PDB file of N, CA and C in Angstrom:
ATOM      1  N   MET A   1     -62.478 182.914  69.646  1.00 40.00           N
ATOM      2  CA  MET A   1     -62.776 181.507  69.885  1.00 40.00           C
ATOM      3  C   MET A   1     -64.164 181.217  69.310  1.00 40.00           C
ATOM      4  N   PRO A   2     -64.291 180.145  68.471  1.00 46.00           N
ATOM      5  CA  PRO A   2     -65.591 179.816  67.885  1.00 46.00           C
ATOM      6  C   PRO A   2     -66.597 179.397  68.952  1.00 46.00           C
ATOM      7  N   LEU A   3     -67.868 179.587  68.625  1.00 44.00           N
ATOM      8  CA  LEU A   3     -68.921 179.145  69.537  1.00 44.00           C
ATOM      9  C   LEU A   3     -68.796 177.655  69.802  1.00 44.00           C
ATOM     10  N   GLY A   4     -69.051 177.264  71.015  1.00 44.00           N
ATOM     11  CA  GLY A   4     -69.046 175.854  71.374  1.00 44.00           C
ATOM     12  C   GLY A   4     -67.660 175.288  71.626  1.00 44.00           C
ATOM     13  N   SER A   5     -66.610 176.053  71.336  1.00 45.00           N
ATOM     14  CA  SER A   5     -65.276 175.518  71.603  1.00 45.00           C
ATOM     15  C   SER A   5     -64.890 175.874  73.026  1.00 45.00           C
ATOM     16  N   ARG A   6     -64.058 175.069  73.580  1.00 48.00           N
ATOM     17  CA  ARG A   6     -63.633 175.309  74.953  1.00 48.00           C
ATOM     18  C   ARG A   6     -62.161 174.954  75.075  1.00 48.00           C
ATOM     19  N   PRO A   7     -61.469 175.625  75.961  1.00 53.00           N
ATOM     20  CA  PRO A   7     -60.062 175.283  76.160  1.00 53.00           C
ATOM     21  C   PRO A   7     -59.949 173.917  76.818  1.00 53.00           C
ATOM     22  N   GLY A   8     -58.788 173.331  76.726  1.00 49.00           N
ATOM     23  CA  GLY A   8     -58.556 172.047  77.355  1.00 49.00           C
ATOM     24  C   GLY A   8     -58.389 170.965  76.314  1.00 49.00           C
ATOM     25  N   PRO A   9     -58.229 169.741  76.765  1.00 54.00           N
ATOM     26  CA  PRO A   9     -57.992 168.644  75.831  1.00 54.00           C
ATOM     27  C   PRO A   9     -59.213 168.402  74.952  1.00 54.00           C
ATOM     28  N   PRO A  10     -58.988 167.958  73.720  1.00 57.00           N
ATOM     29  CA  PRO A  10     -60.119 167.674  72.844  1.00 57.00           C
ATOM     30  C   PRO A  10     -60.914 166.466  73.346  1.00 57.00           C
ATOM     31  N   GLY A  11     -62.159 166.385  72.931  1.00 61.00           N
ATOM     32  CA  GLY A  11     -63.003 165.256  73.305  1.00 61.00           C
ATOM     33  C   GLY A  11     -62.596 164.007  72.536  1.00 61.00           C
ATOM     34  N   PRO A  12     -63.296 162.921  72.773  1.00 64.00           N
ATOM     35  CA  PRO A  12     -62.954 161.684  72.083  1.00 64.00           C
ATOM     36  C   PRO A  12     -63.138 161.841  70.578  1.00 64.00           C
ATOM     37  N   SER A  13     -62.320 161.118  69.844  1.00 79.00           N
ATOM     38  CA  SER A  13     -62.410 161.182  68.389  1.00 79.00           C
ATOM     39  C   SER A  13     -63.742 160.587  67.935  1.00 79.00           C
ATOM     40  N   PRO A  14     -64.217 160.993  66.765  1.00 83.00           N
ATOM     41  CA  PRO A  14     -65.456 160.404  66.243  1.00 83.00           C
ATOM     42  C   PRO A  14     -65.356 158.882  66.143  1.00 83.00           C
ATOM     43  N   GLN A  15     -64.176 158.380  65.811  1.00 85.00           N
ATOM     44  CA  GLN A  15     -63.992 156.937  65.690  1.00 85.00           C
ATOM     45  C   GLN A  15     -64.167 156.237  67.040  1.00 85.00           C
ATOM     46  N   LEU A  16     -63.587 156.814  68.104  1.00 88.00           N
ATOM     47  CA  LEU A  16     -63.748 156.208  69.429  1.00 88.00           C
ATOM     48  C   LEU A  16     -65.193 156.289  69.892  1.00 88.00           C
ATOM     49  N   ARG A  17     -65.872 157.394  69.574  1.00 90.00           N
ATOM     50  CA  ARG A  17     -67.306 157.498  69.917  1.00 90.00           C
ATOM     51  C   ARG A  17     -68.097 156.419  69.192  1.00 90.00           C
ATOM     52  N   GLU A  18     -67.764 156.168  67.922  1.00 92.00           N
ATOM     53  CA  GLU A  18     -68.467 155.135  67.158  1.00 92.00           C
ATOM     54  C   GLU A  18     -68.209 153.752  67.746  1.00 92.00           C
ATOM     55  N   LEU A  19     -66.973 153.466  68.128  1.00 93.00           N
ATOM     56  CA  LEU A  19     -66.666 152.182  68.771  1.00 93.00           C
ATOM     57  C   LEU A  19     -67.445 152.030  70.070  1.00 93.00           C
ATOM     58  N   LYS A  20     -67.513 153.111  70.833  1.00 94.00           N
ATOM     59  CA  LYS A  20     -68.233 153.092  72.110  1.00 94.00           C
ATOM     60  C   LYS A  20     -69.717 152.779  71.883  1.00 94.00           C
ATOM     61  N   GLU A  21     -70.318 153.418  70.894  1.00 94.00           N
ATOM     62  CA  GLU A  21     -71.728 153.169  70.596  1.00 94.00           C
ATOM     63  C   GLU A  21     -71.946 151.746  70.086  1.00 94.00           C
ATOM     64  N   THR A  22     -70.985 151.224  69.330  1.00 95.00           N
ATOM     65  CA  THR A  22     -71.096 149.847  68.846  1.00 95.00           C
ATOM     66  C   THR A  22     -71.037 148.868  70.016  1.00 95.00           C
ATOM     67  N   VAL A  23     -70.135 149.099  70.963  1.00 96.00           N
ATOM     68  CA  VAL A  23     -70.058 148.255  72.167  1.00 96.00           C
ATOM     69  C   VAL A  23     -71.377 148.321  72.920  1.00 96.00           C
ATOM     70  N   ARG A  24     -71.886 149.526  73.106  1.00 95.00           N
ATOM     71  CA  ARG A  24     -73.153 149.716  73.827  1.00 95.00           C
ATOM     72  C   ARG A  24     -74.275 148.927  73.150  1.00 95.00           C
ATOM     73  N   SER A  25     -74.332 148.992  71.823  1.00 95.00           N
ATOM     74  CA  SER A  25     -75.370 148.301  71.066  1.00 95.00           C
ATOM     75  C   SER A  25     -75.201 146.778  71.127  1.00 95.00           C
ATOM     76  N   LEU A  26     -73.970 146.297  70.907  1.00 95.00           N
ATOM     77  CA  LEU A  26     -73.724 144.849  70.899  1.00 95.00           C
ATOM     78  C   LEU A  26     -74.031 144.207  72.250  1.00 95.00           C
ATOM     79  N   LEU A  27     -73.758 144.924  73.343  1.00 94.00           N
ATOM     80  CA  LEU A  27     -73.991 144.382  74.681  1.00 94.00           C
ATOM     81  C   LEU A  27     -75.361 144.744  75.244  1.00 94.00           C
ATOM     82  N   GLY A  28     -76.128 145.570  74.525  1.00 95.00           N
ATOM     83  CA  GLY A  28     -77.449 145.974  75.002  1.00 95.00           C
ATOM     84  C   GLY A  28     -77.378 146.744  76.307  1.00 95.00           C
ATOM     85  N   LEU A  29     -76.435 147.667  76.417  1.00 95.00           N
ATOM     86  CA  LEU A  29     -76.219 148.398  77.663  1.00 95.00           C
ATOM     87  C   LEU A  29     -77.193 149.560  77.817  1.00 95.00           C
ATOM     88  N   ASP A  30     -77.547 149.845  79.077  1.00 93.00           N
ATOM     89  CA  ASP A  30     -78.408 150.994  79.341  1.00 93.00           C
ATOM     90  C   ASP A  30     -77.564 152.257  79.460  1.00 93.00           C
ATOM     91  N   ASP A  31     -78.229 153.395  79.555  1.00 90.00           N
ATOM     92  CA  ASP A  31     -77.530 154.681  79.600  1.00 90.00           C
ATOM     93  C   ASP A  31     -76.752 154.891  80.897  1.00 90.00           C
ATOM     94  N   ASP A  32     -77.052 154.122  81.936  1.00 93.00           N
ATOM     95  CA  ASP A  32     -76.352 154.262  83.209  1.00 93.00           C
ATOM     96  C   ASP A  32     -75.027 153.502  83.243  1.00 93.00           C
ATOM     97  N   THR A  33     -74.759 152.699  82.232  1.00 96.00           N
ATOM     98  CA  THR A  33     -73.525 151.927  82.178  1.00 96.00           C
ATOM     99  C   THR A  33     -72.487 152.704  81.371  1.00 96.00           C
ATOM    100  N   ALA A  34     -71.337 152.945  81.986  1.00 96.00           N
ATOM    101  CA  ALA A  34     -70.267 153.680  81.304  1.00 96.00           C
ATOM    102  C   ALA A  34     -69.460 152.737  80.422  1.00 96.00           C
ATOM    103  N   VAL A  35     -69.077 153.237  79.260  1.00 96.00           N
ATOM    104  CA  VAL A  35     -68.205 152.508  78.354  1.00 96.00           C
ATOM    105  C   VAL A  35     -66.998 153.406  78.092  1.00 96.00           C
ATOM    106  N   MET A  36     -65.816 152.873  78.340  1.00 95.00           N
ATOM    107  CA  MET A  36     -64.584 153.610  78.062  1.00 95.00           C
ATOM    108  C   MET A  36     -63.773 152.829  77.044  1.00 95.00           C
ATOM    109  N   ILE A  37     -63.219 153.558  76.092  1.00 94.00           N
ATOM    110  CA  ILE A  37     -62.336 152.940  75.104  1.00 94.00           C
ATOM    111  C   ILE A  37     -61.062 153.771  75.073  1.00 94.00           C
ATOM    112  N   ARG A  38     -59.946 153.108  75.280  1.00 92.00           N
ATOM    113  CA  ARG A  38     -58.656 153.794  75.300  1.00 92.00           C
ATOM    114  C   ARG A  38     -57.688 153.047  74.382  1.00 92.00           C
ATOM    115  N   GLN A  39     -56.912 153.821  73.667  1.00 90.00           N
ATOM    116  CA  GLN A  39     -55.855 153.265  72.839  1.00 90.00           C
ATOM    117  C   GLN A  39     -54.558 153.465  73.623  1.00 90.00           C
ATOM    118  N   LEU A  40     -53.829 152.389  73.868  1.00 90.00           N
ATOM    119  CA  LEU A  40     -52.643 152.446  74.712  1.00 90.00           C
ATOM    120  C   LEU A  40     -51.426 151.904  73.978  1.00 90.00           C
ATOM    121  N   ALA A  41     -50.272 152.425  74.327  1.00 90.00           N
ATOM    122  CA  ALA A  41     -49.022 151.879  73.800  1.00 90.00           C
ATOM    123  C   ALA A  41     -48.738 150.568  74.514  1.00 90.00           C
ATOM    124  N   CYS A  42     -48.326 149.581  73.756  1.00 78.00           N
ATOM    125  CA  CYS A  42     -48.006 148.270  74.334  1.00 78.00           C
ATOM    126  C   CYS A  42     -46.497 148.078  74.243  1.00 78.00           C
ATOM    127  N   THR A  43     -45.858 147.816  75.370  1.00 81.00           N
ATOM    128  CA  THR A  43     -44.403 147.680  75.399  1.00 81.00           C
ATOM    129  C   THR A  43     -43.952 146.238  75.623  1.00 81.00           C
ATOM    130  N   GLU A  44     -44.899 145.301  75.690  1.00 79.00           N
ATOM    131  CA  GLU A  44     -44.539 143.902  75.899  1.00 79.00           C
ATOM    132  C   GLU A  44     -43.976 143.314  74.611  1.00 79.00           C
ATOM    133  N   PRO A  45     -43.011 142.391  74.719  1.00 83.00           N
ATOM    134  CA  PRO A  45     -42.457 141.767  73.516  1.00 83.00           C
ATOM    135  C   PRO A  45     -43.542 141.070  72.697  1.00 83.00           C
ATOM    136  N   GLY A  46     -43.499 141.259  71.380  1.00 80.00           N
ATOM    137  CA  GLY A  46     -44.452 140.613  70.484  1.00 80.00           C
ATOM    138  C   GLY A  46     -45.800 141.303  70.390  1.00 80.00           C
ATOM    139  N   CYS A  47     -46.002 142.329  71.169  1.00 77.00           N
ATOM    140  CA  CYS A  47     -47.269 143.054  71.175  1.00 77.00           C
ATOM    141  C   CYS A  47     -47.205 144.161  70.121  1.00 77.00           C
ATOM    142  N   PRO A  48     -48.311 144.421  69.407  1.00 79.00           N
ATOM    143  CA  PRO A  48     -48.289 145.534  68.454  1.00 79.00           C
ATOM    144  C   PRO A  48     -48.075 146.858  69.200  1.00 79.00           C
ATOM    145  N   PRO A  49     -47.581 147.886  68.508  1.00 87.00           N
ATOM    146  CA  PRO A  49     -47.279 149.138  69.200  1.00 87.00           C
ATOM    147  C   PRO A  49     -48.481 149.773  69.893  1.00 87.00           C
ATOM    148  N   LEU A  50     -49.677 149.583  69.341  1.00 90.00           N
ATOM    149  CA  LEU A  50     -50.885 150.135  69.960  1.00 90.00           C
ATOM    150  C   LEU A  50     -51.907 149.033  70.163  1.00 90.00           C
ATOM    151  N   GLU A  51     -52.571 149.065  71.310  1.00 90.00           N
ATOM    152  CA  GLU A  51     -53.684 148.165  71.561  1.00 90.00           C
ATOM    153  C   GLU A  51     -54.857 148.996  72.037  1.00 90.00           C
ATOM    154  N   THR A  52     -56.050 148.454  71.899  1.00 93.00           N
ATOM    155  CA  THR A  52     -57.261 149.166  72.287  1.00 93.00           C
ATOM    156  C   THR A  52     -57.918 148.402  73.429  1.00 93.00           C
ATOM    157  N   VAL A  53     -58.228 149.112  74.496  1.00 93.00           N
ATOM    158  CA  VAL A  53     -58.848 148.519  75.680  1.00 93.00           C
ATOM    159  C   VAL A  53     -60.277 149.031  75.784  1.00 93.00           C
ATOM    160  N   VAL A  54     -61.207 148.091  75.942  1.00 95.00           N
ATOM    161  CA  VAL A  54     -62.629 148.408  76.105  1.00 95.00           C
ATOM    162  C   VAL A  54     -63.003 148.053  77.543  1.00 95.00           C
ATOM    163  N   VAL A  55     -63.584 149.014  78.256  1.00 96.00           N
ATOM    164  CA  VAL A  55     -63.993 148.792  79.645  1.00 96.00           C
ATOM    165  C   VAL A  55     -65.465 149.151  79.776  1.00 96.00           C
ATOM    166  N   VAL A  56     -66.230 148.264  80.417  1.00 95.00           N
ATOM    167  CA  VAL A  56     -67.648 148.500  80.693  1.00 95.00           C
ATOM    168  C   VAL A  56     -67.802 148.578  82.206  1.00 95.00           C
ATOM    169  N   LEU A  57     -68.361 149.708  82.662  1.00 95.00           N
ATOM    170  CA  LEU A  57     -68.514 149.969  84.090  1.00 95.00           C
ATOM    171  C   LEU A  57     -69.988 150.130  84.437  1.00 95.00           C
ATOM    172  N   PRO A  58     -70.647 149.040  84.880  1.00 94.00           N
ATOM    173  CA  PRO A  58     -72.053 149.166  85.267  1.00 94.00           C
ATOM    174  C   PRO A  58     -72.188 149.869  86.617  1.00 94.00           C
ATOM    175  N   MET A  59     -73.366 150.439  86.850  1.00 91.00           N
ATOM    176  CA  MET A  59     -73.628 151.087  88.142  1.00 91.00           C
ATOM    177  C   MET A  59     -73.532 150.054  89.273  1.00 91.00           C
ATOM    178  N   GLU A  60     -73.964 148.846  89.002  1.00 89.00           N
ATOM    179  CA  GLU A  60     -73.911 147.769  89.987  1.00 89.00           C
ATOM    180  C   GLU A  60     -73.196 146.593  89.351  1.00 89.00           C
ATOM    181  N   GLY A  61     -72.355 145.922  90.103  1.00 88.00           N
ATOM    182  CA  GLY A  61     -71.662 144.755  89.579  1.00 88.00           C
ATOM    183  C   GLY A  61     -70.228 145.074  89.182  1.00 88.00           C
ATOM    184  N   ALA A  62     -69.559 144.048  88.703  1.00 89.00           N
ATOM    185  CA  ALA A  62     -68.136 144.151  88.382  1.00 89.00           C
ATOM    186  C   ALA A  62     -67.908 144.808  87.026  1.00 89.00           C
ATOM    187  N   ALA A  63     -66.806 145.508  86.939  1.00 92.00           N
ATOM    188  CA  ALA A  63     -66.375 146.067  85.656  1.00 92.00           C
ATOM    189  C   ALA A  63     -65.890 144.919  84.776  1.00 92.00           C
ATOM    190  N   ARG A  64     -66.019 145.109  83.472  1.00 93.00           N
ATOM    191  CA  ARG A  64     -65.530 144.115  82.512  1.00 93.00           C
ATOM    192  C   ARG A  64     -64.567 144.805  81.562  1.00 93.00           C
ATOM    193  N   ARG A  65     -63.534 144.072  81.137  1.00 94.00           N
ATOM    194  CA  ARG A  65     -62.510 144.663  80.283  1.00 94.00           C
ATOM    195  C   ARG A  65     -62.077 143.677  79.201  1.00 94.00           C
ATOM    196  N   TRP A  66     -61.888 144.210  77.999  1.00 94.00           N
ATOM    197  CA  TRP A  66     -61.400 143.429  76.870  1.00 94.00           C
ATOM    198  C   TRP A  66     -60.240 144.193  76.240  1.00 94.00           C
ATOM    199  N   THR A  67     -59.224 143.488  75.779  1.00 91.00           N
ATOM    200  CA  THR A  67     -58.101 144.117  75.094  1.00 91.00           C
ATOM    201  C   THR A  67     -58.044 143.577  73.671  1.00 91.00           C
ATOM    202  N   LEU A  68     -58.034 144.487  72.711  1.00 92.00           N
ATOM    203  CA  LEU A  68     -57.892 144.119  71.301  1.00 92.00           C
ATOM    204  C   LEU A  68     -56.499 144.565  70.873  1.00 92.00           C
ATOM    205  N   HIS A  69     -55.724 143.652  70.359  1.00 87.00           N
ATOM    206  CA  HIS A  69     -54.324 143.923  70.045  1.00 87.00           C
ATOM    207  C   HIS A  69     -54.155 144.550  68.671  1.00 87.00           C
ATOM    208  N   ARG A  70     -54.752 145.714  68.533  1.00 89.00           N
ATOM    209  CA  ARG A  70     -54.630 146.506  67.305  1.00 89.00           C
ATOM    210  C   ARG A  70     -55.094 147.925  67.610  1.00 89.00           C
ATOM    211  N   PRO A  71     -54.659 148.885  66.789  1.00 90.00           N
ATOM    212  CA  PRO A  71     -55.097 150.265  66.997  1.00 90.00           C
ATOM    213  C   PRO A  71     -56.599 150.407  66.747  1.00 90.00           C
ATOM    214  N   ALA A  72     -57.193 151.390  67.370  1.00 91.00           N
ATOM    215  CA  ALA A  72     -58.641 151.608  67.271  1.00 91.00           C
ATOM    216  C   ALA A  72     -59.093 151.813  65.827  1.00 91.00           C
ATOM    217  N   ASP A  73     -58.258 152.448  65.007  1.00 90.00           N
ATOM    218  CA  ASP A  73     -58.683 152.718  63.628  1.00 90.00           C
ATOM    219  C   ASP A  73     -58.690 151.483  62.749  1.00 90.00           C
ATOM    220  N   ARG A  74     -58.246 150.344  63.277  1.00 92.00           N
ATOM    221  CA  ARG A  74     -58.287 149.092  62.517  1.00 92.00           C
ATOM    222  C   ARG A  74     -59.299 148.094  63.077  1.00 92.00           C
ATOM    223  N   ILE A  75     -60.098 148.521  64.045  1.00 94.00           N
ATOM    224  CA  ILE A  75     -61.087 147.633  64.662  1.00 94.00           C
ATOM    225  C   ILE A  75     -62.407 147.758  63.914  1.00 94.00           C
ATOM    226  N   THR A  76     -62.956 146.608  63.530  1.00 93.00           N
ATOM    227  CA  THR A  76     -64.245 146.577  62.846  1.00 93.00           C
ATOM    228  C   THR A  76     -65.333 146.128  63.826  1.00 93.00           C
ATOM    229  N   GLU A  77     -66.572 146.230  63.390  1.00 93.00           N
ATOM    230  CA  GLU A  77     -67.672 145.745  64.230  1.00 93.00           C
ATOM    231  C   GLU A  77     -67.538 144.251  64.474  1.00 93.00           C
ATOM    232  N   ASP A  78     -67.084 143.506  63.455  1.00 94.00           N
ATOM    233  CA  ASP A  78     -66.874 142.062  63.632  1.00 94.00           C
ATOM    234  C   ASP A  78     -65.790 141.772  64.666  1.00 94.00           C
ATOM    235  N   ASP A  79     -64.720 142.590  64.682  1.00 93.00           N
ATOM    236  CA  ASP A  79     -63.673 142.433  65.698  1.00 93.00           C
ATOM    237  C   ASP A  79     -64.252 142.631  67.090  1.00 93.00           C
ATOM    238  N   LEU A  80     -65.058 143.689  67.235  1.00 93.00           N
ATOM    239  CA  LEU A  80     -65.680 143.956  68.536  1.00 93.00           C
ATOM    240  C   LEU A  80     -66.607 142.822  68.947  1.00 93.00           C
ATOM    241  N   ARG A  81     -67.425 142.363  68.023  1.00 93.00           N
ATOM    242  CA  ARG A  81     -68.363 141.279  68.326  1.00 93.00           C
ATOM    243  C   ARG A  81     -67.602 140.053  68.823  1.00 93.00           C
ATOM    244  N   ALA A  82     -66.532 139.676  68.115  1.00 92.00           N
ATOM    245  CA  ALA A  82     -65.745 138.498  68.511  1.00 92.00           C
ATOM    246  C   ALA A  82     -65.109 138.700  69.889  1.00 92.00           C
ATOM    247  N   ALA A  83     -64.571 139.883  70.138  1.00 92.00           N
ATOM    248  CA  ALA A  83     -63.938 140.153  71.430  1.00 92.00           C
ATOM    249  C   ALA A  83     -64.956 140.123  72.567  1.00 92.00           C
ATOM    250  N   LEU A  84     -66.121 140.733  72.339  1.00 91.00           N
ATOM    251  CA  LEU A  84     -67.127 140.822  73.395  1.00 91.00           C
ATOM    252  C   LEU A  84     -67.769 139.475  73.694  1.00 91.00           C
ATOM    253  N   LEU A  85     -67.706 138.551  72.742  1.00 87.00           N
ATOM    254  CA  LEU A  85     -68.223 137.201  72.987  1.00 87.00           C
ATOM    255  C   LEU A  85     -67.257 136.387  73.852  1.00 87.00           C
ATOM    256  N   ALA A  86     -65.985 136.777  73.853  1.00 82.00           N
ATOM    257  CA  ALA A  86     -65.003 136.100  74.685  1.00 82.00           C
ATOM    258  C   ALA A  86     -65.235 136.507  76.147  1.00 82.00           C
ATOM    259  N   THR A  87     -64.754 135.708  77.053  1.00 74.00           N
ATOM    260  CA  THR A  87     -64.902 136.011  78.474  1.00 74.00           C
ATOM    261  C   THR A  87     -64.063 137.238  78.810  1.00 74.00           C
ATOM    262  N   PRO A  88     -64.689 138.286  79.358  1.00 70.00           N
ATOM    263  CA  PRO A  88     -63.924 139.481  79.720  1.00 70.00           C
ATOM    264  C   PRO A  88     -63.096 139.245  80.975  1.00 70.00           C
ATOM    265  N   GLU A  89     -62.100 140.104  81.150  1.00 67.00           N
ATOM    266  CA  GLU A  89     -61.370 140.122  82.409  1.00 67.00           C
ATOM    267  C   GLU A  89     -62.290 140.773  83.430  1.00 67.00           C
ATOM    268  N   GLN A  90     -62.459 140.179  84.589  1.00 52.00           N
ATOM    269  CA  GLN A  90     -63.342 140.736  85.626  1.00 52.00           C
ATOM    270  C   GLN A  90     -62.537 141.584  86.590  1.00 52.00           C
ATOM    271  N   HIS A  91     -63.091 142.736  86.958  1.00 47.00           N
ATOM    272  CA  HIS A  91     -62.442 143.637  87.911  1.00 47.00           C
ATOM    273  C   HIS A  91     -63.477 144.122  88.900  1.00 47.00           C
ATOM    274  N   ASP A  92     -63.123 144.110  90.180  1.00 42.00           N
ATOM    275  CA  ASP A  92     -64.045 144.604  91.216  1.00 42.00           C
ATOM    276  C   ASP A  92     -63.859 146.068  91.456  1.00 42.00           C
TER     277      ASP A  92
END
C-alpha cells in the first residue's frame, strides 16, 4: 500500500473540492462553516439525470441549500455565482 493511502471510500474528487472552495470564496465563509457538495440522481420527470446540491452549514444559524440542475462537471463559477445569488432553501 502506498504511503498516505488508506482503505475505505475515496475522498472527494478534485472537481468537488474546487467547487467547494469556490462556494466558500463567493460567500466569504469562515473556516468554521461547513460546505457540502453532492451530486445526486434525479428521478423527477423533466429533471436531468444528475443534479448537484450545495449545502452551507454554519456553526450558528440555519443551513442553506441550493440545487443546480446539472452534473458537477458542467458547473462553472458563473453558474455557482448565479445560484448563490438566488434565495436559498432554508433548513433548521
